[in-house]
Amino acid sequence: MQTHQTYLEANRERFLAELIEWLKIPSVSTDESKKADVRRAAEFLRNKLLEAGADTAELCETAGHPIVYGEKIIDKNLPTVLVYGHYDVQPADPYELWDSPPFEPVIKKTALHPQGAIFARGACDDKGQTYMHVKALEMMLKTNSLPCNIKFMVEGEEECGSGNLEPFIKQNKERLQADVILISDTGIIANDIPSVEIGLRGLCYVEVEVTGPNRDLHSGVYGGAVANPINVLCQMIASLKDEKGRITIPHFYDKVQELSAEERAEMAKTPFDLETYKKDLGIDDVAGEDGYSTIERTSIRPTLDVNGIWGGYIQAGAKTVLPSKAFAKISMRLVPHQHPDEIAELFEQHFRAIAPKSVKVDVRFHHGGFPYVMPTNSIEYQAANLALEETFGKKPIPTRGGGSIPIVALFEKELGLKSVLLGFGLDSDAIHSPNEHYGIFNFFKGIETIPLFYKHYIRLKNNA
Amino acid sequence: MQTHQTYLEANRERFLAELIEWLKIPSVSTDESKKADVRRAAEFLRNKLLEAGADTAELCETAGHPIVYGEKIIDKNLPTVLVYGHYDVQPADPYELWDSPPFEPVIKKTALHPQGAIFARGACDDKGQTYMHVKALEMMLKTNSLPCNIKFMVEGEEECGSGNLEPFIKQNKERLQADVILISDTGIIANDIPSVEIGLRGLCYVEVEVTGPNRDLHSGVYGGAVANPINVLCQMIASLKDEKGRITIPHFYDKVQELSAEERAEMAKTPFDLETYKKDLGIDDVAGEDGYSTIERTSIRPTLDVNGIWGGYIQAGAKTVLPSKAFAKISMRLVPHQHPDEIAELFEQHFRAIAPKSVKVDVRFHHGGFPYVMPTNSIEYQAANLALEETFGKKPIPTRGGGSIPIVALFEKELGLKSVLLGFGLDSDAIHSPNEHYGIFNFFKGIETIPLFYKHYIRLKNNA
């Protein structure tokens, strides 16, 4: 019987070619004009699950983009792992900053990826990482080594808030029954430093609108006497943080869990070089909340970032307009035990409270997600730990990520299941940015590691 | 011989029809794609000047849009009036806020304009007001009542800084020799309250760029540790004014001329109703520099307004991006004796000084103009005053406008000539805004008043 290694060698090129086909489909879930492409991406995945050997695989309709569900049940008495991923991708703009078109994947070697990396929107987040699970399933089935039941639930709305996932889960609790969730939508510290994400930040995303006069005005005739909504919005946004980099929204930090000195000392051991970090980003200095390290600022501390701002005349040339409106998209990353809905309410109350009488403000809540932490003494964490140690040849480091996967908290709430974050990306993969890419080393390392997680998980569970 | 009155009655409809034809040409000078239309608008004017009876009228090429020059010399020994205007218009966006297309003029009655008003971009600013002079010339020639020589210089770049006017003037000093400049690009207080603008604010228009990381980043992975250029730009802009509404740029007010208590008391007599003002703009409160009235804030005090701001993800939906760059267009209105170049330099020095080490900033100078004041004891002012009193039947009020006509200071510097601001618009005409319009009453009142200015000016000059 073939080993995983020999099967992988024999099918390496095909696996890459299939992923590249998938990446060519611009499944941008926030873009209405891409609706048909999003669906094509879902159909592609369904077909590949069936080809891999799943018993069933289908598109489940939702109020938005479909959810791809598939399963391989080998024995009802064996444990079941539910794999979650998403086939939708971030918008690719600004297009002009891509070295190659975002939906025309190319393989290029880089300093960090001497074996080459696939450059395309979604290469890492999350098509590339999701596809590792499809190929791992195929490999285990073709080599008769699948030790448990596997279910796949891959959504098409992760990049726009997973709004239709909760109703789907509530309606399909029976079908989604499992023992653990396995997700590859995170990263490792480096290709020679394996790590497991044991924490995630939550998210609260709002959009604000500030209205001054009821029409655009001539800045000469009215300037100086009528509040300019852009100037006001800037003042309001600036006031959301104090000189220590702390968020000024009343009660914002009330539920934030402070880590112990021991926990912070443990975190401080994570390999990190500030100079390399600054050099990679082209910045002369980092900036953030006083009293916390860069690693802490991006993991155990909440944030407030303006993700977009616009108002007035923003085309070439000059227009002396005092505009009627100004807008901003603002998101806050949350940490245990902040509640996205509570934070949204605190934000709105405060934002309305600080608005001067000369303007009107509107606040719209886009979407949110809960923060999450995985206990390191759990079987789930141990299994991931051992699998990585086996493929990388060294002990992985537990880390806490700054991103958000709202689904993780949702799973715990609705299905009572823990999620294992077995991701293989690198911070340098430029997800959500131009020139997103995913290392070929990482892609195949993932396909190798996933079956080992199953092996150790089943063993530990049987011994438990 | 026909009187002006009877000639006007007989040609009323034609005058309006001609203006409407001109307004159909989208001569947006800041829009490269409209270059041909801008030229067509210039050719239309040249032809109308010749039809009106000008000896010569031609397009004078510049590095940008052409300048239309024409003249009617009846006697070299008589005084010469140089009429200045502009045939270019502001961009019309946002189009969706226009009740009728900006370049498809329609005549509609309004509360303030029971005789109807022409709705179109440029209807008032400045095609409508410039065309009054063309028709006044025609009327005086057809009725043998032109008392002096007239020269026309109408540019096509007023809305983008008049960048090519100074070289043109320097090269044509001989040809442009005159005794006074006459400009209709301002307004009166109301159709039953005539006024003459005796002051204008200057302008300093800059564009700023704030760069954080060298690429767009994932706000989860980097948020909290890397300066967000939008948040930083907001903080920098907010800091440009203090809680008293004063601009914080060092030395910004050094050359600002403070008015005497008497002058301020005189200004306070200008009819103004704050409630009506707020109701018209749909605002609950005005806002501006402490210690000054609304009229003072929009005339004798400098301002700082953000005319446009943009950065990050500004389309529908949500994107959790920590952007690389943020931009803003910022303009400052200046008062005597502020110097636009000095202010630009003070702004740039200060803006660079307040930038945190975590970002890089760039400042570009768009264009500027000098402030201006006309002495009320001058022959020029007196002539305008008498002309308006004759057509409106009441004494006009001297006012100081908030807008800028950089050309006015340029004329004084290069040609040593005073400019008379004999405008007939209303603040409610929505220039630079959607639904710009110009009252038919105002259009014809202007054509009636202009010849009277000539009459009084020549008389006063001969008696001087």
PDB file of N, CA and C in Angstrom, chain A residues 5-77:
ATOM      1  N   GLN A   5       3.567   9.760   1.768  1.00  0.00           N
ATOM      2  CA  GLN A   5       4.696  10.409   1.119  1.00  0.00           C
ATOM      3  C   GLN A   5       4.743  10.090  -0.370  1.00  0.00           C
ATOM      4  N   THR A   6       4.649   8.803  -0.708  1.00  0.00           N
ATOM      5  CA  THR A   6       4.746   8.439  -2.126  1.00  0.00           C
ATOM      6  C   THR A   6       3.525   8.943  -2.897  1.00  0.00           C
ATOM      7  N   TYR A   7       2.355   8.906  -2.252  1.00  0.00           N
ATOM      8  CA  TYR A   7       1.149   9.399  -2.945  1.00  0.00           C
ATOM      9  C   TYR A   7       1.293  10.888  -3.250  1.00  0.00           C
ATOM     10  N   LEU A   8       1.836  11.598  -2.274  1.00  0.00           N
ATOM     11  CA  LEU A   8       2.020  13.052  -2.416  1.00  0.00           C
ATOM     12  C   LEU A   8       2.987  13.337  -3.567  1.00  0.00           C
ATOM     13  N   GLU A   9       4.105  12.635  -3.573  1.00  0.00           N
ATOM     14  CA  GLU A   9       5.103  12.823  -4.636  1.00  0.00           C
ATOM     15  C   GLU A   9       4.442  12.630  -5.992  1.00  0.00           C
ATOM     16  N   ALA A  10       3.649  11.530  -6.095  1.00  0.00           N
ATOM     17  CA  ALA A  10       3.071  11.155  -7.384  1.00  0.00           C
ATOM     18  C   ALA A  10       2.027  12.158  -7.881  1.00  0.00           C
ATOM     19  N   ASN A  11       1.402  12.879  -6.947  1.00  0.00           N
ATOM     20  CA  ASN A  11       0.276  13.741  -7.364  1.00  0.00           C
ATOM     21  C   ASN A  11       0.503  15.232  -7.139  1.00  0.00           C
ATOM     22  N   ARG A  12       1.707  15.561  -6.737  1.00  0.00           N
ATOM     23  CA  ARG A  12       2.112  16.930  -6.430  1.00  0.00           C
ATOM     24  C   ARG A  12       1.657  17.950  -7.483  1.00  0.00           C
ATOM     25  N   GLU A  13       2.051  17.723  -8.714  1.00  0.00           N
ATOM     26  CA  GLU A  13       1.747  18.698  -9.780  1.00  0.00           C
ATOM     27  C   GLU A  13       0.249  18.860  -9.972  1.00  0.00           C
ATOM     28  N   ARG A  14      -0.496  17.737  -9.926  1.00  0.00           N
ATOM     29  CA  ARG A  14      -1.945  17.808 -10.123  1.00  0.00           C
ATOM     30  C   ARG A  14      -2.601  18.615  -9.003  1.00  0.00           C
ATOM     31  N   PHE A  15      -2.166  18.367  -7.754  1.00  0.00           N
ATOM     32  CA  PHE A  15      -2.745  19.112  -6.624  1.00  0.00           C
ATOM     33  C   PHE A  15      -2.589  20.621  -6.852  1.00  0.00           C
ATOM     34  N   LEU A  16      -1.386  21.038  -7.258  1.00  0.00           N
ATOM     35  CA  LEU A  16      -1.129  22.466  -7.500  1.00  0.00           C
ATOM     36  C   LEU A  16      -1.998  22.983  -8.631  1.00  0.00           C
ATOM     37  N   ALA A  17      -2.056  22.203  -9.700  1.00  0.00           N
ATOM     38  CA  ALA A  17      -2.822  22.627 -10.883  1.00  0.00           C
ATOM     39  C   ALA A  17      -4.294  22.825 -10.516  1.00  0.00           C
ATOM     40  N   GLU A  18      -4.832  21.928  -9.689  1.00  0.00           N
ATOM     41  CA  GLU A  18      -6.245  22.050  -9.286  1.00  0.00           C
ATOM     42  C   GLU A  18      -6.462  23.331  -8.465  1.00  0.00           C
ATOM     43  N   LEU A  19      -5.563  23.566  -7.511  1.00  0.00           N
ATOM     44  CA  LEU A  19      -5.706  24.774  -6.678  1.00  0.00           C
ATOM     45  C   LEU A  19      -5.665  26.034  -7.552  1.00  0.00           C
ATOM     46  N   ILE A  20      -4.738  26.025  -8.512  1.00  0.00           N
ATOM     47  CA  ILE A  20      -4.603  27.189  -9.399  1.00  0.00           C
ATOM     48  C   ILE A  20      -5.887  27.424 -10.179  1.00  0.00           C
ATOM     49  N   GLU A  21      -6.530  26.349 -10.627  1.00  0.00           N
ATOM     50  CA  GLU A  21      -7.820  26.482 -11.326  1.00  0.00           C
ATOM     51  C   GLU A  21      -8.832  27.181 -10.425  1.00  0.00           C
ATOM     52  N   TRP A  22      -8.858  26.737  -9.158  1.00  0.00           N
ATOM     53  CA  TRP A  22      -9.829  27.287  -8.209  1.00  0.00           C
ATOM     54  C   TRP A  22      -9.568  28.778  -7.968  1.00  0.00           C
ATOM     55  N   LEU A  23      -8.271  29.119  -7.891  1.00  0.00           N
ATOM     56  CA  LEU A  23      -7.887  30.513  -7.589  1.00  0.00           C
ATOM     57  C   LEU A  23      -8.227  31.464  -8.727  1.00  0.00           C
ATOM     58  N   LYS A  24      -8.426  30.903  -9.915  1.00  0.00           N
ATOM     59  CA  LYS A  24      -8.767  31.761 -11.077  1.00  0.00           C
ATOM     60  C   LYS A  24     -10.189  32.307 -10.968  1.00  0.00           C
ATOM     61  N   ILE A  25     -11.006  31.701 -10.117  1.00  0.00           N
ATOM     62  CA  ILE A  25     -12.400  32.147  -9.977  1.00  0.00           C
ATOM     63  C   ILE A  25     -12.466  33.284  -8.944  1.00  0.00           C
ATOM     64  N   PRO A  26     -12.814  34.513  -9.356  1.00  0.00           N
ATOM     65  CA  PRO A  26     -12.814  35.671  -8.437  1.00  0.00           C
ATOM     66  C   PRO A  26     -14.007  35.648  -7.475  1.00  0.00           C
ATOM     67  N   SER A  27     -13.939  34.804  -6.467  1.00  0.00           N
ATOM     68  CA  SER A  27     -15.089  34.648  -5.555  1.00  0.00           C
ATOM     69  C   SER A  27     -15.070  35.699  -4.448  1.00  0.00           C
ATOM     70  N   VAL A  28     -15.244  36.975  -4.851  1.00  0.00           N
ATOM     71  CA  VAL A  28     -15.265  38.097  -3.900  1.00  0.00           C
ATOM     72  C   VAL A  28     -16.683  38.243  -3.352  1.00  0.00           C
ATOM     73  N   SER A  29     -16.870  37.824  -2.120  1.00  0.00           N
ATOM     74  CA  SER A  29     -18.239  37.742  -1.587  1.00  0.00           C
ATOM     75  C   SER A  29     -18.872  39.098  -1.320  1.00  0.00           C
ATOM     76  N   THR A  30     -18.065  40.144  -1.104  1.00  0.00           N
ATOM     77  CA  THR A  30     -18.662  41.460  -0.819  1.00  0.00           C
ATOM     78  C   THR A  30     -19.087  42.168  -2.105  1.00  0.00           C
ATOM     79  N   ASP A  31     -18.712  41.631  -3.250  1.00  0.00           N
ATOM     80  CA  ASP A  31     -18.975  42.296  -4.522  1.00  0.00           C
ATOM     81  C   ASP A  31     -20.170  41.654  -5.240  1.00  0.00           C
ATOM     82  N   GLU A  32     -21.289  42.381  -5.237  1.00  0.00           N
ATOM     83  CA  GLU A  32     -22.526  41.869  -5.838  1.00  0.00           C
ATOM     84  C   GLU A  32     -22.305  41.380  -7.274  1.00  0.00           C
ATOM     85  N   SER A  33     -21.433  42.096  -7.999  1.00  0.00           N
ATOM     86  CA  SER A  33     -21.243  41.758  -9.421  1.00  0.00           C
ATOM     87  C   SER A  33     -20.512  40.423  -9.597  1.00  0.00           C
ATOM     88  N   LYS A  34     -19.981  39.893  -8.484  1.00  0.00           N
ATOM     89  CA  LYS A  34     -19.225  38.629  -8.590  1.00  0.00           C
ATOM     90  C   LYS A  34     -20.051  37.424  -8.105  1.00  0.00           C
ATOM     91  N   LYS A  35     -21.353  37.646  -7.943  1.00  0.00           N
ATOM     92  CA  LYS A  35     -22.214  36.597  -7.369  1.00  0.00           C
ATOM     93  C   LYS A  35     -22.051  35.269  -8.107  1.00  0.00           C
ATOM     94  N   ALA A  36     -22.065  35.309  -9.444  1.00  0.00           N
ATOM     95  CA  ALA A  36     -21.987  34.073 -10.231  1.00  0.00           C
ATOM     96  C   ALA A  36     -20.626  33.397 -10.039  1.00  0.00           C
ATOM     97  N   ASP A  37     -19.576  34.209  -9.928  1.00  0.00           N
ATOM     98  CA  ASP A  37     -18.234  33.635  -9.719  1.00  0.00           C
ATOM     99  C   ASP A  37     -18.151  32.935  -8.367  1.00  0.00           C
ATOM    100  N   VAL A  38     -18.758  33.570  -7.347  1.00  0.00           N
ATOM    101  CA  VAL A  38     -18.736  32.966  -6.019  1.00  0.00           C
ATOM    102  C   VAL A  38     -19.378  31.571  -6.106  1.00  0.00           C
ATOM    103  N   ARG A  39     -20.488  31.496  -6.834  1.00  0.00           N
ATOM    104  CA  ARG A  39     -21.185  30.207  -6.953  1.00  0.00           C
ATOM    105  C   ARG A  39     -20.320  29.196  -7.722  1.00  0.00           C
ATOM    106  N   ARG A  40     -19.654  29.662  -8.763  1.00  0.00           N
ATOM    107  CA  ARG A  40     -18.782  28.752  -9.527  1.00  0.00           C
ATOM    108  C   ARG A  40     -17.701  28.178  -8.619  1.00  0.00           C
ATOM    109  N   ALA A  41     -17.171  29.008  -7.725  1.00  0.00           N
ATOM    110  CA  ALA A  41     -16.121  28.547  -6.801  1.00  0.00           C
ATOM    111  C   ALA A  41     -16.681  27.462  -5.879  1.00  0.00           C
ATOM    112  N   ALA A  42     -17.942  27.641  -5.485  1.00  0.00           N
ATOM    113  CA  ALA A  42     -18.579  26.649  -4.608  1.00  0.00           C
ATOM    114  C   ALA A  42     -18.764  25.327  -5.361  1.00  0.00           C
ATOM    115  N   GLU A  43     -19.201  25.429  -6.608  1.00  0.00           N
ATOM    116  CA  GLU A  43     -19.429  24.212  -7.402  1.00  0.00           C
ATOM    117  C   GLU A  43     -18.117  23.469  -7.646  1.00  0.00           C
ATOM    118  N   PHE A  44     -17.055  24.237  -7.887  1.00  0.00           N
ATOM    119  CA  PHE A  44     -15.731  23.635  -8.091  1.00  0.00           C
ATOM    120  C   PHE A  44     -15.357  22.782  -6.876  1.00  0.00           C
ATOM    121  N   LEU A  45     -15.557  23.354  -5.681  1.00  0.00           N
ATOM    122  CA  LEU A  45     -15.191  22.651  -4.451  1.00  0.00           C
ATOM    123  C   LEU A  45     -16.032  21.386  -4.274  1.00  0.00           C
ATOM    124  N   ARG A  46     -17.359  21.522  -4.508  1.00  0.00           N
ATOM    125  CA  ARG A  46     -18.233  20.355  -4.371  1.00  0.00           C
ATOM    126  C   ARG A  46     -17.729  19.217  -5.258  1.00  0.00           C
ATOM    127  N   ASN A  47     -17.425  19.543  -6.505  1.00  0.00           N
ATOM    128  CA  ASN A  47     -16.950  18.503  -7.423  1.00  0.00           C
ATOM    129  C   ASN A  47     -15.653  17.868  -6.944  1.00  0.00           C
ATOM    130  N   LYS A  48     -14.747  18.699  -6.410  1.00  0.00           N
ATOM    131  CA  LYS A  48     -13.463  18.149  -5.955  1.00  0.00           C
ATOM    132  C   LYS A  48     -13.634  17.266  -4.731  1.00  0.00           C
ATOM    133  N   LEU A  49     -14.619  17.589  -3.876  1.00  0.00           N
ATOM    134  CA  LEU A  49     -14.874  16.747  -2.704  1.00  0.00           C
ATOM    135  C   LEU A  49     -15.368  15.376  -3.162  1.00  0.00           C
ATOM    136  N   LEU A  50     -16.252  15.389  -4.157  1.00  0.00           N
ATOM    137  CA  LEU A  50     -16.774  14.117  -4.671  1.00  0.00           C
ATOM    138  C   LEU A  50     -15.646  13.326  -5.326  1.00  0.00           C
ATOM    139  N   GLU A  51     -14.823  14.012  -6.126  1.00  0.00           N
ATOM    140  CA  GLU A  51     -13.695  13.319  -6.769  1.00  0.00           C
ATOM    141  C   GLU A  51     -12.739  12.749  -5.729  1.00  0.00           C
ATOM    142  N   ALA A  52     -12.597  13.438  -4.601  1.00  0.00           N
ATOM    143  CA  ALA A  52     -11.681  12.983  -3.547  1.00  0.00           C
ATOM    144  C   ALA A  52     -12.220  11.721  -2.870  1.00  0.00           C
ATOM    145  N   GLY A  53     -13.527  11.514  -2.991  1.00  0.00           N
ATOM    146  CA  GLY A  53     -14.093  10.287  -2.423  1.00  0.00           C
ATOM    147  C   GLY A  53     -15.136  10.503  -1.348  1.00  0.00           C
ATOM    148  N   ALA A  54     -15.606  11.754  -1.192  1.00  0.00           N
ATOM    149  CA  ALA A  54     -16.666  12.022  -0.217  1.00  0.00           C
ATOM    150  C   ALA A  54     -17.920  11.251  -0.616  1.00  0.00           C
ATOM    151  N   ASP A  55     -18.694  10.789   0.397  1.00  0.00           N
ATOM    152  CA  ASP A  55     -19.952  10.096   0.097  1.00  0.00           C
ATOM    153  C   ASP A  55     -20.921  11.054  -0.564  1.00  0.00           C
ATOM    154  N   THR A  56     -20.999  12.241   0.036  1.00  0.00           N
ATOM    155  CA  THR A  56     -21.900  13.260  -0.501  1.00  0.00           C
ATOM    156  C   THR A  56     -21.198  14.609  -0.443  1.00  0.00           C
ATOM    157  N   ALA A  57     -21.617  15.507  -1.320  1.00  0.00           N
ATOM    158  CA  ALA A  57     -21.141  16.894  -1.313  1.00  0.00           C
ATOM    159  C   ALA A  57     -22.163  17.704  -2.078  1.00  0.00           C
ATOM    160  N   GLU A  58     -22.583  18.831  -1.487  1.00  0.00           N
ATOM    161  CA  GLU A  58     -23.660  19.607  -2.117  1.00  0.00           C
ATOM    162  C   GLU A  58     -23.548  21.089  -1.795  1.00  0.00           C
ATOM    163  N   LEU A  59     -24.259  21.905  -2.581  1.00  0.00           N
ATOM    164  CA  LEU A  59     -24.376  23.326  -2.285  1.00  0.00           C
ATOM    165  C   LEU A  59     -25.641  23.520  -1.469  1.00  0.00           C
ATOM    166  N   CYS A  60     -25.503  24.083  -0.286  1.00  0.00           N
ATOM    167  CA  CYS A  60     -26.663  24.367   0.550  1.00  0.00           C
ATOM    168  C   CYS A  60     -26.977  25.854   0.402  1.00  0.00           C
ATOM    169  N   GLU A  61     -28.182  26.156  -0.114  1.00  0.00           N
ATOM    170  CA  GLU A  61     -28.543  27.552  -0.347  1.00  0.00           C
ATOM    171  C   GLU A  61     -28.742  28.287   0.971  1.00  0.00           C
ATOM    172  N   THR A  62     -28.379  29.572   0.960  1.00  0.00           N
ATOM    173  CA  THR A  62     -28.634  30.438   2.126  1.00  0.00           C
ATOM    174  C   THR A  62     -29.217  31.741   1.582  1.00  0.00           C
ATOM    175  N   ALA A  63     -29.478  32.673   2.479  1.00  0.00           N
ATOM    176  CA  ALA A  63     -29.987  33.977   2.022  1.00  0.00           C
ATOM    177  C   ALA A  63     -28.909  34.691   1.200  1.00  0.00           C
ATOM    178  N   GLY A  64     -27.666  34.235   1.344  1.00  0.00           N
ATOM    179  CA  GLY A  64     -26.573  34.851   0.587  1.00  0.00           C
ATOM    180  C   GLY A  64     -25.904  33.827  -0.306  1.00  0.00           C
ATOM    181  N   HIS A  65     -24.585  33.695  -0.159  1.00  0.00           N
ATOM    182  CA  HIS A  65     -23.849  32.725  -0.968  1.00  0.00           C
ATOM    183  C   HIS A  65     -23.999  31.324  -0.380  1.00  0.00           C
ATOM    184  N   PRO A  66     -23.963  30.285  -1.226  1.00  0.00           N
ATOM    185  CA  PRO A  66     -24.191  28.914  -0.731  1.00  0.00           C
ATOM    186  C   PRO A  66     -23.061  28.417   0.164  1.00  0.00           C
ATOM    187  N   ILE A  67     -23.413  27.459   1.018  1.00  0.00           N
ATOM    188  CA  ILE A  67     -22.437  26.775   1.863  1.00  0.00           C
ATOM    189  C   ILE A  67     -22.208  25.397   1.255  1.00  0.00           C
ATOM    190  N   VAL A  68     -20.936  25.007   1.101  1.00  0.00           N
ATOM    191  CA  VAL A  68     -20.636  23.681   0.566  1.00  0.00           C
ATOM    192  C   VAL A  68     -20.525  22.703   1.737  1.00  0.00           C
ATOM    193  N   TYR A  69     -21.396  21.681   1.709  1.00  0.00           N
ATOM    194  CA  TYR A  69     -21.341  20.665   2.760  1.00  0.00           C
ATOM    195  C   TYR A  69     -21.038  19.313   2.123  1.00  0.00           C
ATOM    196  N   GLY A  70     -20.105  18.571   2.748  1.00  0.00           N
ATOM    197  CA  GLY A  70     -19.793  17.236   2.249  1.00  0.00           C
ATOM    198  C   GLY A  70     -19.393  16.349   3.411  1.00  0.00           C
ATOM    199  N   GLU A  71     -19.453  15.029   3.225  1.00  0.00           N
ATOM    200  CA  GLU A  71     -19.031  14.155   4.332  1.00  0.00           C
ATOM    201  C   GLU A  71     -18.551  12.798   3.837  1.00  0.00           C
ATOM    202  N   LYS A  72     -17.716  12.168   4.685  1.00  0.00           N
ATOM    203  CA  LYS A  72     -17.265  10.802   4.443  1.00  0.00           C
ATOM    204  C   LYS A  72     -17.415  10.067   5.774  1.00  0.00           C
ATOM    205  N   ILE A  73     -18.426   9.236   5.857  1.00  0.00           N
ATOM    206  CA  ILE A  73     -18.686   8.505   7.100  1.00  0.00           C
ATOM    207  C   ILE A  73     -18.212   7.068   6.907  1.00  0.00           C
ATOM    208  N   ILE A  74     -17.163   6.698   7.636  1.00  0.00           N
ATOM    209  CA  ILE A  74     -16.665   5.313   7.480  1.00  0.00           C
ATOM    210  C   ILE A  74     -17.214   4.393   8.571  1.00  0.00           C
ATOM    211  N   ASP A  75     -17.554   4.959   9.719  1.00  0.00           N
ATOM    212  CA  ASP A  75     -18.088   4.130  10.808  1.00  0.00           C
ATOM    213  C   ASP A  75     -18.746   5.038  11.843  1.00  0.00           C
ATOM    214  N   LYS A  76     -20.058   4.866  11.998  1.00  0.00           N
ATOM    215  CA  LYS A  76     -20.804   5.751  12.898  1.00  0.00           C
ATOM    216  C   LYS A  76     -20.251   5.754  14.319  1.00  0.00           C
ATOM    217  N   ASN A  77     -19.527   4.697  14.691  1.00  0.00           N
ATOM    218  CA  ASN A  77     -19.009   4.610  16.063  1.00  0.00           C
ATOM    219  C   ASN A  77     -17.681   5.322  16.252  1.00  0.00           C
TER     220      ASN A  77
END
